[in-house]
Amino acid sequence: MPIPKEKQSQERRQRMLQCAQELFVEKGYMETPVREIIMRSGYGTGTFYNYFTDKEEILKALLEEFAGEIISTISSYYSTETDLYRRFIETKRLTMEVFTRNEALSEIYSRASGVSDTIDQCLRQFEDKLLGFYSRNIEYGIARGFFRDVPVAPVAHSILAVEKYLLYKWIILKAITKEEMIAMVISFHETLAQGLLSAQHS
Amino acid sequence: MPIPKEKQSQERRQRMLQCAQELFVEKGYMETPVREIIMRSGYGTGTFYNYFTDKEEILKALLEEFAGEIISTISSYYSTETDLYRRFIETKRLTMEVFTRNEALSEIYSRASGVSDTIDQCLRQFEDKLLGFYSRNIEYGIARGFFRDVPVAPVAHSILAVEKYLLYKWIILKAITKEEMIAMVISFHETLAQGLLSAQHS
């Protein structure tokens, strides 16, 4: 039985993404030419350009999948936990666990900030997706009267900022262990939660 | 009257730091060779190496002065304000104002993270200085019974993380204005402060 076209197409795309990710970690994003991604994948140049127009599009696709994994991990946890306080804290642990499971992408994400305008726009798309998701969750807590009616954007940004900074401190600086990183992210959110909780819940 | 040796020496050092800073902004830190810093300063190669061993030492010196300016700005504000809540909030505004006054250094700081291990160690020294200062201020609030007895390191890291992330969002991504950046930093700290305040103060 022949492999269905669509499935084959999906597998090729995944293989090219996988090869690109490996090279980005080995050599750095800037130092990886598209030519090498094509060589490693074993496909022809034409095949590559059927799927992607350039290297930035690969980075965007990798980060989009990554944001998708974080969001779906949190969303499926929501279906098992109704306590809003535990949700607020435990989702941060789950997020950091997705980061640690995807060490390669986490390192690319941590290193690439500020390197060039094009890369920053790729990262921004990734971060905006997370910020939107975090914001909706805080808005949900406010709508339910669980959180105080505080401005949402600064809080959503602080969650991402703390996750990103402690990830950098672990994966790039190697100044803290993975466990210390997760413990610090959790501890910060416990303190922040006290500032968010409405009077009847604190 | 001849210029005293020490004063002349200090001026030369400052001039070299100034030229390096200009070039780092114009060309990027990585793309600036020491040779060009020497050329722009107008001094000889020997003079340069009397003051600095390499480019990293220049970056460290620039960031050390920068951290010093942030800390001294906050410290002198402390002598005019005794209310601990206002101190906690207003010092964040002052910090962001130091960042915006030093746009060149802020951009170098925002762009350089993760670029290379040597640069990261320079940045780490800068951030550790700020983290130490932030930690001592939170400990002071806890010792005075103003803040709850929460783990200090995660909170100090969150303050730096939020400042750094929103600075990046303004200066690199240009996704928010200077005023929005400061307003978000302040708003986050107002929410965080509610989580920090001890029962008798909240």
CSV table of C-alpha atoms in Angstrom, one decimal:
chain,number,residue,atom,x,y,z
A,1,MET,CA,0.0,0.0,0.0
A,2,PRO,CA,1.5,3.4,-0.9
A,3,ILE,CA,2.0,5.9,1.8
A,4,PRO,CA,-0.7,8.6,1.5
A,5,LYS,CA,0.6,11.8,-0.1
A,6,GLU,CA,-0.4,14.0,2.9
A,7,LYS,CA,1.2,11.8,5.4
A,8,GLN,CA,4.5,11.6,3.4
A,9,SER,CA,4.4,15.3,3.1
A,10,GLN,CA,4.0,15.8,6.8
A,11,GLU,CA,6.9,13.4,7.5
A,12,ARG,CA,9.2,15.2,5.2
A,13,ARG,CA,8.4,18.5,6.8
A,14,GLN,CA,9.0,17.1,10.3
A,15,ARG,CA,12.3,15.6,9.2
A,16,MET,CA,13.5,18.9,7.8
A,17,LEU,CA,12.4,20.7,11.0
A,18,GLN,CA,14.2,18.0,13.1
A,19,CYS,CA,17.5,18.4,11.1
A,20,ALA,CA,17.3,22.2,11.3
A,21,GLN,CA,16.8,22.0,15.1
A,22,GLU,CA,19.8,19.7,15.5
A,23,LEU,CA,22.0,22.1,13.5
A,24,PHE,CA,20.8,25.2,15.3
A,25,VAL,CA,21.9,23.6,18.6
A,26,GLU,CA,25.2,22.3,17.2
A,27,LYS,CA,26.3,25.4,15.3
A,28,GLY,CA,24.0,28.2,16.4
A,29,TYR,CA,21.1,29.6,14.4
A,30,MET,CA,23.1,32.3,12.7
A,31,GLU,CA,25.9,29.9,11.7
A,32,THR,CA,23.7,27.3,10.1
A,33,PRO,CA,23.2,27.8,6.3
A,34,VAL,CA,20.0,26.5,4.7
A,35,ARG,CA,22.3,24.4,2.5
A,36,GLU,CA,23.4,22.3,5.5
A,37,ILE,CA,19.8,21.7,6.6
A,38,ILE,CA,19.0,20.4,3.1
A,39,MET,CA,22.1,18.2,3.1
A,40,ARG,CA,21.4,16.6,6.5
A,41,SER,CA,17.8,16.0,5.6
A,42,GLY,CA,18.8,14.0,2.5
A,43,TYR,CA,16.2,15.7,0.4
A,44,GLY,CA,16.8,17.9,-2.7
A,45,THR,CA,16.9,21.7,-2.7
A,46,GLY,CA,13.6,21.8,-4.5
A,47,THR,CA,11.9,19.7,-1.9
A,48,PHE,CA,13.1,22.0,0.9
A,49,TYR,CA,11.7,25.1,-0.9
A,50,ASN,CA,8.4,23.4,-1.4
A,51,TYR,CA,8.0,23.6,2.4
A,52,PHE,CA,9.9,26.6,3.6
A,53,THR,CA,10.9,29.9,1.9
A,54,ASP,CA,13.9,30.5,4.2
A,55,LYS,CA,15.5,29.8,7.6
A,56,GLU,CA,13.4,32.2,9.5
A,57,GLU,CA,10.3,30.2,8.5
A,58,ILE,CA,11.9,27.1,9.9
A,59,LEU,CA,12.5,28.9,13.2
A,60,LYS,CA,9.0,30.2,13.3
A,61,ALA,CA,7.6,26.7,12.6
A,62,LEU,CA,9.7,25.2,15.4
A,63,LEU,CA,8.7,27.8,17.9
A,64,GLU,CA,5.0,27.6,16.9
A,65,GLU,CA,5.0,23.8,17.6
A,66,PHE,CA,6.8,24.6,20.9
A,67,ALA,CA,4.2,27.1,22.0
A,68,GLY,CA,1.5,24.7,20.9
A,69,GLU,CA,3.0,22.0,23.2
A,70,ILE,CA,3.1,24.4,26.2
A,71,ILE,CA,-0.5,25.5,25.6
A,72,SER,CA,-1.9,22.0,25.0
A,73,THR,CA,0.0,20.7,28.1
A,74,ILE,CA,-1.6,23.4,30.3
A,75,SER,CA,-5.0,23.0,28.6
A,76,SER,CA,-5.2,19.2,29.2
A,77,TYR,CA,-4.2,19.8,32.9
A,78,TYR,CA,-7.1,22.2,33.2
A,79,SER,CA,-9.5,19.4,32.5
A,80,THR,CA,-8.2,17.4,35.5
A,81,GLU,CA,-7.9,20.3,38.1
A,82,THR,CA,-10.7,22.7,39.0
A,83,ASP,CA,-9.0,24.5,42.0
A,84,LEU,CA,-7.9,27.9,40.6
A,85,TYR,CA,-5.1,28.4,43.0
A,86,ARG,CA,-3.5,25.0,42.2
A,87,ARG,CA,-4.1,25.7,38.6
A,88,PHE,CA,-2.2,29.0,38.8
A,89,ILE,CA,0.8,27.4,40.5
A,90,GLU,CA,1.0,23.9,38.9
A,91,THR,CA,0.7,25.2,35.3
A,92,LYS,CA,4.0,27.0,35.9
A,93,ARG,CA,5.6,23.8,36.9
A,94,LEU,CA,4.2,22.1,33.8
A,95,THR,CA,5.4,24.9,31.6
A,96,MET,CA,9.0,24.7,32.9
A,97,GLU,CA,8.8,20.9,32.4
A,98,VAL,CA,7.9,21.4,28.8
A,99,PHE,CA,11.0,23.7,28.5
A,100,THR,CA,13.3,21.2,30.2
A,101,ARG,CA,12.0,18.3,28.0
A,102,ASN,CA,12.8,20.4,24.9
A,103,GLU,CA,16.3,21.5,25.9
A,104,ALA,CA,17.3,22.1,22.3
A,105,LEU,CA,14.5,24.5,21.5
A,106,SER,CA,14.8,26.1,24.9
A,107,GLU,CA,18.4,26.9,24.2
A,108,ILE,CA,17.6,28.3,20.8
A,109,TYR,CA,14.9,30.4,22.4
A,110,SER,CA,17.2,31.6,25.2
A,111,ARG,CA,20.1,32.5,22.9
A,112,ALA,CA,18.4,34.1,20.0
A,113,SER,CA,16.8,37.1,21.7
A,114,GLY,CA,18.2,40.4,20.3
A,115,VAL,CA,20.5,38.7,17.7
A,116,SER,CA,18.7,40.2,14.7
A,117,ASP,CA,15.4,41.9,13.9
A,118,THR,CA,14.2,39.0,11.8
A,119,ILE,CA,14.8,36.5,14.6
A,120,ASP,CA,13.2,38.8,17.2
A,121,GLN,CA,10.1,38.9,15.1
A,122,CYS,CA,10.0,35.0,15.1
A,123,LEU,CA,10.5,35.1,18.9
A,124,ARG,CA,7.8,37.7,19.3
A,125,GLN,CA,5.2,35.5,17.5
A,126,PHE,CA,6.1,32.7,19.9
A,127,GLU,CA,5.9,35.0,23.0
A,128,ASP,CA,2.7,36.7,21.8
A,129,LYS,CA,1.0,33.3,21.6
A,130,LEU,CA,2.0,32.5,25.2
A,131,LEU,CA,1.2,36.0,26.4
A,132,GLY,CA,-2.3,35.8,24.9
A,133,PHE,CA,-2.9,32.4,26.5
A,134,TYR,CA,-1.6,33.6,29.9
A,135,SER,CA,-3.8,36.7,29.7
A,136,ARG,CA,-7.0,34.8,29.0
A,137,ASN,CA,-6.3,32.6,32.0
A,138,ILE,CA,-5.9,35.6,34.3
A,139,GLU,CA,-9.0,37.2,32.8
A,140,TYR,CA,-10.9,33.9,33.5
A,141,GLY,CA,-9.8,34.1,37.2
A,142,ILE,CA,-10.9,37.8,37.4
A,143,ALA,CA,-14.3,37.0,35.8
A,144,ARG,CA,-14.9,34.2,38.3
A,145,GLY,CA,-14.1,36.7,41.2
A,146,PHE,CA,-11.1,34.6,42.2
A,147,PHE,CA,-8.5,37.2,41.3
A,148,ARG,CA,-8.7,40.9,42.0
A,149,ASP,CA,-9.5,43.2,39.0
A,150,VAL,CA,-5.9,44.1,38.2
A,151,PRO,CA,-4.5,45.1,34.8
A,152,VAL,CA,-3.9,41.8,33.1
A,153,ALA,CA,-1.1,42.6,30.6
A,154,PRO,CA,1.6,43.4,33.2
A,155,VAL,CA,0.9,40.2,35.1
A,156,ALA,CA,0.9,38.0,31.9
A,157,HIS,CA,4.2,39.7,30.9
A,158,SER,CA,5.7,39.1,34.4
A,159,ILE,CA,4.9,35.3,34.1
A,160,LEU,CA,6.6,35.0,30.8
A,161,ALA,CA,9.5,37.3,31.9
A,162,VAL,CA,10.2,35.1,35.0
A,163,GLU,CA,10.0,31.9,33.1
A,164,LYS,CA,12.3,33.2,30.3
A,165,TYR,CA,14.8,34.7,32.7
A,166,LEU,CA,15.1,31.7,35.0
A,167,LEU,CA,15.3,29.4,31.9
A,168,TYR,CA,18.2,31.5,30.7
A,169,LYS,CA,19.8,31.3,34.1
A,170,TRP,CA,19.6,27.6,33.9
A,171,ILE,CA,20.3,26.7,30.3
A,172,ILE,CA,22.7,29.4,29.3
A,173,LEU,CA,24.4,30.7,32.4
A,174,LYS,CA,24.2,27.3,34.2
A,175,ALA,CA,24.0,29.3,37.4
A,176,ILE,CA,21.2,27.3,38.8
A,177,THR,CA,20.1,23.6,38.5
A,178,LYS,CA,16.9,22.5,36.7
A,179,GLU,CA,15.3,21.9,40.2
A,180,GLU,CA,16.3,25.3,41.5
A,181,MET,CA,14.8,26.9,38.4
A,182,ILE,CA,11.5,25.2,38.8
A,183,ALA,CA,11.4,25.9,42.6
A,184,MET,CA,12.1,29.6,42.0
A,185,VAL,CA,9.4,29.8,39.3
A,186,ILE,CA,6.9,28.2,41.7
A,187,SER,CA,7.9,30.3,44.7
A,188,PHE,CA,7.6,33.5,42.7
A,189,HIS,CA,4.1,32.5,41.6
A,190,GLU,CA,3.0,31.7,45.1
A,191,THR,CA,4.0,35.2,46.2
A,192,LEU,CA,2.4,36.7,43.1
A,193,ALA,CA,-0.8,34.7,43.7
A,194,GLN,CA,-1.2,36.4,47.1
A,195,GLY,CA,-1.2,39.7,45.3
A,196,LEU,CA,-3.8,38.5,42.8
A,197,LEU,CA,-6.3,36.8,45.0
A,198,SER,CA,-9.5,38.6,45.8
A,199,ALA,CA,-10.4,39.4,49.4
A,200,GLN,CA,-12.7,36.4,49.8
A,201,HIS,CA,-10.1,34.0,48.6
A,202,SER,CA,-6.9,35.2,50.2
B,1,MET,CA,49.4,74.2,36.0
B,2,PRO,CA,49.8,70.6,34.7
B,3,ILE,CA,46.8,68.3,34.8
B,4,PRO,CA,47.3,65.9,37.8
B,5,LYS,CA,48.3,62.4,36.6
B,6,GLU,CA,45.4,60.6,38.2
B,7,LYS,CA,42.8,62.9,36.7
B,8,GLN,CA,44.3,62.6,33.3
B,9,SER,CA,44.3,58.8,33.6
B,10,GLN,CA,40.7,58.9,34.6
B,11,GLU,CA,39.8,61.0,31.6
B,12,ARG,CA,41.6,58.7,29.2
B,13,ARG,CA,39.8,55.7,30.6
B,14,GLN,CA,36.4,57.5,30.3
B,15,ARG,CA,37.2,58.5,26.8
B,16,MET,CA,38.0,54.9,25.7
B,17,LEU,CA,34.8,53.6,27.4
B,18,GLN,CA,32.8,56.3,25.6
B,19,CYS,CA,34.3,55.4,22.2
B,20,ALA,CA,33.7,51.7,22.8
B,21,GLN,CA,30.1,52.3,23.8
B,22,GLU,CA,29.4,54.4,20.6
B,23,LEU,CA,30.9,51.6,18.5
B,24,PHE,CA,29.0,48.9,20.2
B,25,VAL,CA,25.8,50.7,19.4
B,26,GLU,CA,26.8,51.5,15.8
B,27,LYS,CA,28.2,48.1,14.8
B,28,GLY,CA,27.2,45.7,17.5
B,29,TYR,CA,29.5,44.4,20.3
B,30,MET,CA,30.7,41.3,18.4
B,31,GLU,CA,31.4,43.3,15.2
B,32,THR,CA,33.6,45.9,16.9
B,33,PRO,CA,37.3,45.1,16.9
B,34,VAL,CA,39.5,46.5,19.7
B,35,ARG,CA,41.5,48.2,16.9
B,36,GLU,CA,38.6,50.5,16.0
B,37,ILE,CA,38.0,51.5,19.6
B,38,ILE,CA,41.7,52.5,19.8
B,39,MET,CA,41.5,54.4,16.5
B,40,ARG,CA,38.4,56.3,17.5
B,41,SER,CA,39.9,57.3,20.9
B,42,GLY,CA,42.9,58.8,19.2
B,43,TYR,CA,45.3,57.1,21.8
B,44,GLY,CA,48.0,54.6,21.0
B,45,THR,CA,47.6,50.8,21.3
B,46,GLY,CA,49.9,50.8,24.3
B,47,THR,CA,47.7,53.4,26.1
B,48,PHE,CA,44.7,51.2,25.5
B,49,TYR,CA,46.3,48.1,27.0
B,50,ASN,CA,47.4,50.1,30.0
B,51,TYR,CA,43.8,50.3,30.9
B,52,PHE,CA,42.1,47.2,29.6
B,53,THR,CA,43.2,43.7,28.7
B,54,ASP,CA,40.5,43.0,26.1
B,55,LYS,CA,37.0,44.0,24.8
B,56,GLU,CA,35.2,42.0,27.5
B,57,GLU,CA,36.9,44.1,30.2
B,58,ILE,CA,35.4,47.2,28.5
B,59,LEU,CA,32.0,45.7,28.5
B,60,LYS,CA,32.3,44.7,32.1
B,61,ALA,CA,33.5,48.3,33.0
B,62,LEU,CA,30.6,49.9,31.1
B,63,LEU,CA,28.0,47.6,32.8
B,64,GLU,CA,29.6,48.1,36.2
B,65,GLU,CA,29.2,51.9,36.0
B,66,PHE,CA,25.7,51.3,34.8
B,67,ALA,CA,24.7,49.1,37.7
B,68,GLY,CA,26.4,51.7,40.0
B,69,GLU,CA,24.2,54.4,38.5
B,70,ILE,CA,21.0,52.4,39.1
B,71,ILE,CA,22.0,51.6,42.7
B,72,SER,CA,23.1,55.1,43.6
B,73,THR,CA,19.9,56.6,42.1
B,74,ILE,CA,17.8,54.2,44.2
B,75,SER,CA,19.9,54.8,47.3
B,76,SER,CA,19.7,58.5,47.2
B,77,TYR,CA,15.9,58.3,46.7
B,78,TYR,CA,15.7,56.2,49.9
B,79,SER,CA,17.1,59.2,51.8
B,80,THR,CA,14.1,61.2,50.8
B,81,GLU,CA,11.3,58.7,51.2
B,82,THR,CA,10.5,56.6,54.3
B,83,ASP,CA,7.2,55.0,53.2
B,84,LEU,CA,8.1,51.4,52.3
B,85,TYR,CA,5.3,50.9,49.9
B,86,ARG,CA,6.1,54.0,47.9
B,87,ARG,CA,9.8,53.0,48.0
B,88,PHE,CA,9.0,49.6,46.5
B,89,ILE,CA,7.0,51.1,43.6
B,90,GLU,CA,8.8,54.3,42.9
B,91,THR,CA,12.3,52.7,42.8
B,92,LYS,CA,11.1,50.7,39.9
B,93,ARG,CA,10.1,53.9,38.0
B,94,LEU,CA,13.6,55.3,38.8
B,95,THR,CA,15.3,52.2,37.6
B,96,MET,CA,13.5,52.3,34.3
B,97,GLU,CA,14.3,56.0,34.0
B,98,VAL,CA,18.0,55.2,34.4
B,99,PHE,CA,17.6,52.6,31.6
B,100,THR,CA,15.9,55.0,29.3
B,101,ARG,CA,18.5,57.8,30.0
B,102,ASN,CA,21.2,55.3,29.0
B,103,GLU,CA,19.6,54.0,25.8
B,104,ALA,CA,22.9,52.9,24.3
B,105,LEU,CA,23.9,50.7,27.2
B,106,SER,CA,20.3,49.4,27.6
B,107,GLU,CA,20.4,48.3,24.0
B,108,ILE,CA,23.8,46.6,24.4
B,109,TYR,CA,22.5,44.9,27.6
B,110,SER,CA,19.3,43.8,25.8
B,111,ARG,CA,21.0,42.5,22.7
B,112,ALA,CA,24.0,40.8,24.2
B,113,SER,CA,22.3,38.0,26.3
B,114,GLY,CA,23.1,34.5,25.1
B,115,VAL,CA,25.5,35.7,22.3
B,116,SER,CA,28.6,34.1,23.8
B,117,ASP,CA,29.7,32.6,27.1
B,118,THR,CA,32.2,35.4,27.7
B,119,ILE,CA,29.6,38.1,27.2
B,120,ASP,CA,27.1,36.2,29.4
B,121,GLN,CA,29.6,36.2,32.2
B,122,CYS,CA,29.9,40.0,31.9
B,123,LEU,CA,26.1,40.4,32.0
B,124,ARG,CA,25.9,38.0,34.9
B,125,GLN,CA,28.2,40.2,37.0
B,126,PHE,CA,26.0,43.2,36.2
B,127,GLU,CA,22.8,41.3,37.0
B,128,ASP,CA,24.2,39.7,40.2
B,129,LYS,CA,25.0,43.2,41.4
B,130,LEU,CA,21.4,44.3,40.9
B,131,LEU,CA,20.0,41.1,42.3
B,132,GLY,CA,22.1,41.5,45.4
B,133,PHE,CA,20.8,45.0,45.9
B,134,TYR,CA,17.2,44.1,45.2
B,135,SER,CA,17.5,41.1,47.7
B,136,ARG,CA,18.8,43.3,50.5
B,137,ASN,CA,15.9,45.7,50.0
B,138,ILE,CA,13.3,43.0,50.2
B,139,GLU,CA,15.1,41.5,53.3
B,140,TYR,CA,15.0,44.9,54.9
B,141,GLY,CA,11.2,45.0,54.3
B,142,ILE,CA,10.8,41.6,55.8
B,143,ALA,CA,13.0,42.4,58.8
B,144,ARG,CA,10.8,45.5,59.5
B,145,GLY,CA,7.7,43.3,59.4
B,146,PHE,CA,6.5,45.2,56.4
B,147,PHE,CA,6.8,42.3,54.0
B,148,ARG,CA,5.7,38.7,54.7
B,149,ASP,CA,8.5,36.3,55.3
B,150,VAL,CA,8.7,34.9,51.7
B,151,PRO,CA,11.7,33.4,49.9
B,152,VAL,CA,13.7,36.5,48.7
B,153,ALA,CA,15.6,35.2,45.7
B,154,PRO,CA,12.6,34.4,43.5
B,155,VAL,CA,11.1,37.8,44.2
B,156,ALA,CA,14.4,39.6,43.4
B,157,HIS,CA,14.8,37.6,40.2
B,158,SER,CA,11.2,38.5,39.2
B,159,ILE,CA,11.9,42.2,39.6
B,160,LEU,CA,15.0,42.0,37.4
B,161,ALA,CA,13.2,39.6,34.9
B,162,VAL,CA,10.3,42.0,34.4
B,163,GLU,CA,12.5,45.0,34.1
B,164,LYS,CA,14.7,43.2,31.6
B,165,TYR,CA,11.9,41.8,29.5
B,166,LEU,CA,9.9,45.0,29.2
B,167,LEU,CA,13.1,46.9,28.4
B,168,TYR,CA,13.7,44.4,25.6
B,169,LYS,CA,10.1,44.8,24.4
B,170,TRP,CA,10.6,48.5,24.2
B,171,ILE,CA,14.2,48.9,23.0
B,172,ILE,CA,14.6,45.9,20.7
B,173,LEU,CA,11.1,44.8,19.6
B,174,LYS,CA,9.7,48.4,19.7
B,175,ALA,CA,6.4,46.8,20.5
B,176,ILE,CA,5.6,49.2,23.4
B,177,THR,CA,6.4,52.9,24.0
B,178,LYS,CA,8.7,54.1,26.8
B,179,GLU,CA,5.7,55.2,28.7
B,180,GLU,CA,3.9,51.9,28.3
B,181,MET,CA,7.0,50.1,29.5
B,182,ILE,CA,7.2,52.2,32.7
B,183,ALA,CA,3.5,51.9,33.3
B,184,MET,CA,3.6,48.1,33.0
B,185,VAL,CA,6.6,47.8,35.3
B,186,ILE,CA,4.8,49.9,37.9
B,187,SER,CA,1.5,48.0,37.5
B,188,PHE,CA,3.2,44.6,38.0
B,189,HIS,CA,5.0,45.8,41.1
B,190,GLU,CA,1.7,47.1,42.6
B,191,THR,CA,0.2,43.6,42.2
B,192,LEU,CA,3.3,42.0,43.5
B,193,ALA,CA,3.4,44.3,46.5
B,194,GLN,CA,0.0,43.1,47.5
B,195,GLY,CA,1.5,39.6,47.6
B,196,LEU,CA,4.4,40.7,49.6
B,197,LEU,CA,2.7,42.9,52.2
B,198,SER,CA,2.3,41.4,55.7
B,199,ALA,CA,-1.2,41.2,57.1
B,200,GLN,CA,-1.0,44.4,59.2
B,201,HIS,CA,0.1,46.4,56.2
B,202,SER,CA,-2.1,45.1,53.4
